[in-house]
């Protein structure tokens, strides 16, 4: 398997950090914008799209701030691949940003960034911030 490269994206979101956290950390919130359906059993989250299903393990979360997952299919790698969504509030302007950290193979980087753009666009629409 080829190496994946870490990247980070920033999206300004018109939302309170508390509301945004509900949408990035709960199965019902994630079902609204990230996947067609999301189920969780303990630390294992199942993301369902059309006819495909991916499982991710919850690595860590900090209430109101961030959530970090690792796709189960990446667990066999020796690498520490994960994806994280982190809420950042500018101390001066109080602007709320969603920072996304993810990994991608180089030949899929543009496609994956576009996928995040589309998903965050869905999230903003759900939040009424589009």
mmCIF file of C-alpha atoms in Angstrom:
data_model
loop_
_atom_site.group_PDB
_atom_site.id
_atom_site.type_symbol
_atom_site.label_atom_id
_atom_site.label_comp_id
_atom_site.label_asym_id
_atom_site.label_seq_id
_atom_site.Cartn_x
_atom_site.Cartn_y
_atom_site.Cartn_z
ATOM 1 C CA UNK A 1 0.000 0.000 0.000
ATOM 2 C CA UNK A 2 1.362 3.427 -0.885
ATOM 3 C CA UNK A 3 2.068 6.154 1.610
ATOM 4 C CA UNK A 4 -0.672 8.593 2.491
ATOM 5 C CA UNK A 5 -0.047 12.286 2.968
ATOM 6 C CA UNK A 6 -1.566 14.270 5.815
ATOM 7 C CA UNK A 7 -3.524 17.402 4.914
ATOM 8 C CA UNK A 8 -5.609 19.945 6.778
ATOM 9 C CA UNK A 9 -8.562 21.996 5.567
ATOM 10 C CA UNK A 10 -10.308 24.928 7.224
ATOM 11 C CA UNK A 11 -13.972 25.787 6.758
ATOM 12 C CA UNK A 12 -15.611 28.851 8.283
ATOM 13 C CA UNK A 13 -19.011 27.818 9.632
ATOM 14 C CA UNK A 14 -21.753 30.165 10.832
ATOM 15 C CA UNK A 15 -22.783 28.187 13.892
ATOM 16 C CA UNK A 16 -22.303 28.004 17.603
ATOM 17 C CA UNK A 17 -19.504 25.604 18.578
ATOM 18 C CA UNK A 18 -21.980 23.624 20.726
ATOM 19 C CA UNK A 19 -24.394 23.018 17.844
ATOM 20 C CA UNK A 20 -21.571 22.248 15.421
ATOM 21 C CA UNK A 21 -20.144 19.696 17.866
ATOM 22 C CA UNK A 22 -23.476 17.820 17.896
ATOM 23 C CA UNK A 23 -23.265 17.481 14.110
ATOM 24 C CA UNK A 24 -19.696 16.143 14.073
ATOM 25 C CA UNK A 25 -19.824 13.847 17.099
ATOM 26 C CA UNK A 26 -23.181 12.051 17.195
ATOM 27 C CA UNK A 27 -24.501 9.360 14.850
ATOM 28 C CA UNK A 28 -27.704 11.366 14.268
ATOM 29 C CA UNK A 29 -25.715 14.543 13.552
ATOM 30 C CA UNK A 30 -23.301 12.773 11.193
ATOM 31 C CA UNK A 31 -26.272 11.149 9.401
ATOM 32 C CA UNK A 32 -27.501 14.615 8.461
ATOM 33 C CA UNK A 33 -24.466 15.488 6.312
ATOM 34 C CA UNK A 34 -21.549 13.018 6.414
ATOM 35 C CA UNK A 35 -23.213 9.741 5.448
ATOM 36 C CA UNK A 36 -26.672 8.450 4.590
ATOM 37 C CA UNK A 37 -26.816 6.697 7.946
ATOM 38 C CA UNK A 38 -24.482 6.327 10.907
ATOM 39 C CA UNK A 39 -24.693 3.784 13.700
ATOM 40 C CA UNK A 40 -22.445 3.440 16.700
ATOM 41 C CA UNK A 41 -21.746 0.663 19.147
ATOM 42 C CA UNK A 42 -19.371 1.904 21.769
ATOM 43 C CA UNK A 43 -16.271 3.171 20.004
ATOM 44 C CA UNK A 44 -17.193 1.632 16.637
ATOM 45 C CA UNK A 45 -19.062 3.840 14.178
ATOM 46 C CA UNK A 46 -20.585 2.413 10.994
ATOM 47 C CA UNK A 47 -20.980 4.896 8.132
ATOM 48 C CA UNK A 48 -23.428 3.875 5.407
ATOM 49 C CA UNK A 49 -23.605 5.383 1.909
ATOM 50 C CA UNK A 50 -25.982 3.996 -0.720
ATOM 51 C CA UNK A 51 -24.736 0.413 -0.981
ATOM 52 C CA UNK A 52 -21.403 0.712 0.812
ATOM 53 C CA UNK A 53 -20.470 0.611 4.449
ATOM 54 C CA UNK A 54 -17.296 1.704 6.256
ATOM 55 C CA UNK A 55 -16.411 1.262 9.895
ATOM 56 C CA UNK A 56 -14.353 3.699 11.914
ATOM 57 C CA UNK A 57 -13.081 3.499 15.456
ATOM 58 C CA UNK A 58 -13.479 6.523 17.712
ATOM 59 C CA UNK A 59 -9.921 7.347 18.815
ATOM 60 C CA UNK A 60 -10.622 10.384 20.968
ATOM 61 C CA UNK A 61 -12.999 13.244 21.513
ATOM 62 C CA UNK A 62 -13.111 16.362 23.598
ATOM 63 C CA UNK A 63 -16.594 17.663 24.241
ATOM 64 C CA UNK A 64 -17.358 20.815 22.297
ATOM 65 C CA UNK A 65 -13.950 20.768 20.601
ATOM 66 C CA UNK A 66 -12.925 17.804 18.479
ATOM 67 C CA UNK A 67 -13.501 14.216 17.439
ATOM 68 C CA UNK A 68 -10.979 11.816 15.923
ATOM 69 C CA UNK A 69 -11.628 8.554 14.041
ATOM 70 C CA UNK A 70 -9.579 5.874 12.315
ATOM 71 C CA UNK A 71 -11.058 3.831 9.482
ATOM 72 C CA UNK A 72 -10.956 0.157 10.469
ATOM 73 C CA UNK A 73 -9.459 -0.711 7.058
ATOM 74 C CA UNK A 74 -6.436 1.480 7.951
ATOM 75 C CA UNK A 75 -5.806 -0.289 11.271
ATOM 76 C CA UNK A 76 -3.618 -2.991 9.730
ATOM 77 C CA UNK A 77 -1.187 -0.360 8.460
ATOM 78 C CA UNK A 78 1.787 0.499 10.616
ATOM 79 C CA UNK A 79 0.922 4.134 9.996
ATOM 80 C CA UNK A 80 -1.098 6.314 12.330
ATOM 81 C CA UNK A 81 -3.776 7.361 9.815
ATOM 82 C CA UNK A 82 -6.874 9.103 11.156
ATOM 83 C CA UNK A 83 -9.360 11.824 10.350
ATOM 84 C CA UNK A 84 -10.205 14.532 12.808
ATOM 85 C CA UNK A 85 -12.726 17.348 12.914
ATOM 86 C CA UNK A 86 -11.759 20.156 15.260
ATOM 87 C CA UNK A 87 -13.751 23.273 16.129
ATOM 88 C CA UNK A 88 -11.685 26.413 16.355
ATOM 89 C CA UNK A 89 -13.033 29.765 17.571
ATOM 90 C CA UNK A 90 -11.135 32.947 16.792
ATOM 91 C CA UNK A 91 -10.642 34.746 20.106
ATOM 92 C CA UNK A 92 -11.026 38.205 18.584
ATOM 93 C CA UNK A 93 -13.692 37.829 15.883
ATOM 94 C CA UNK A 94 -15.437 34.810 17.458
ATOM 95 C CA UNK A 95 -15.565 33.254 13.961
ATOM 96 C CA UNK A 96 -16.104 29.508 14.140
ATOM 97 C CA UNK A 97 -14.026 27.267 11.879
ATOM 98 C CA UNK A 98 -14.106 23.538 11.372
ATOM 99 C CA UNK A 99 -10.584 22.200 10.897
ATOM 100 C CA UNK A 100 -10.436 18.859 9.080
ATOM 101 C CA UNK A 101 -7.307 16.720 9.235
ATOM 102 C CA UNK A 102 -7.196 13.675 6.983
ATOM 103 C CA UNK A 103 -4.803 11.492 4.999
ATOM 104 C CA UNK A 104 -4.855 10.707 1.312
ATOM 105 C CA UNK A 105 -2.788 8.981 -1.305
ATOM 106 C CA UNK A 106 -1.202 11.649 -3.503
ATOM 107 C CA UNK A 107 -3.084 10.668 -6.661
ATOM 108 C CA UNK A 108 -6.402 10.988 -4.785
ATOM 109 C CA UNK A 109 -5.621 14.218 -2.893
ATOM 110 C CA UNK A 110 -7.631 16.623 -5.085
ATOM 111 C CA UNK A 111 -10.578 14.251 -5.178
ATOM 112 C CA UNK A 112 -10.565 13.823 -1.393
ATOM 113 C CA UNK A 113 -10.328 17.564 -0.757
ATOM 114 C CA UNK A 114 -13.265 18.073 -3.111
ATOM 115 C CA UNK A 115 -15.203 15.391 -1.242
ATOM 116 C CA UNK A 116 -14.624 17.246 2.060
ATOM 117 C CA UNK A 117 -15.670 20.516 0.369
ATOM 118 C CA UNK A 118 -18.933 18.898 -0.720
ATOM 119 C CA UNK A 119 -19.599 17.302 2.664
ATOM 120 C CA UNK A 120 -18.904 20.532 4.572
ATOM 121 C CA UNK A 121 -21.163 22.332 2.113
ATOM 122 C CA UNK A 122 -23.890 19.832 3.095
ATOM 123 C CA UNK A 123 -23.140 20.477 6.765
ATOM 124 C CA UNK A 124 -23.434 24.249 6.292
ATOM 125 C CA UNK A 125 -26.741 23.743 4.500
ATOM 126 C CA UNK A 126 -28.067 21.617 7.381
ATOM 127 C CA UNK A 127 -26.867 24.238 9.885
ATOM 128 C CA UNK A 128 -28.502 27.025 7.861
ATOM 129 C CA UNK A 129 -25.096 28.632 7.442
ATOM 130 C CA UNK A 130 -24.732 28.203 3.668
#
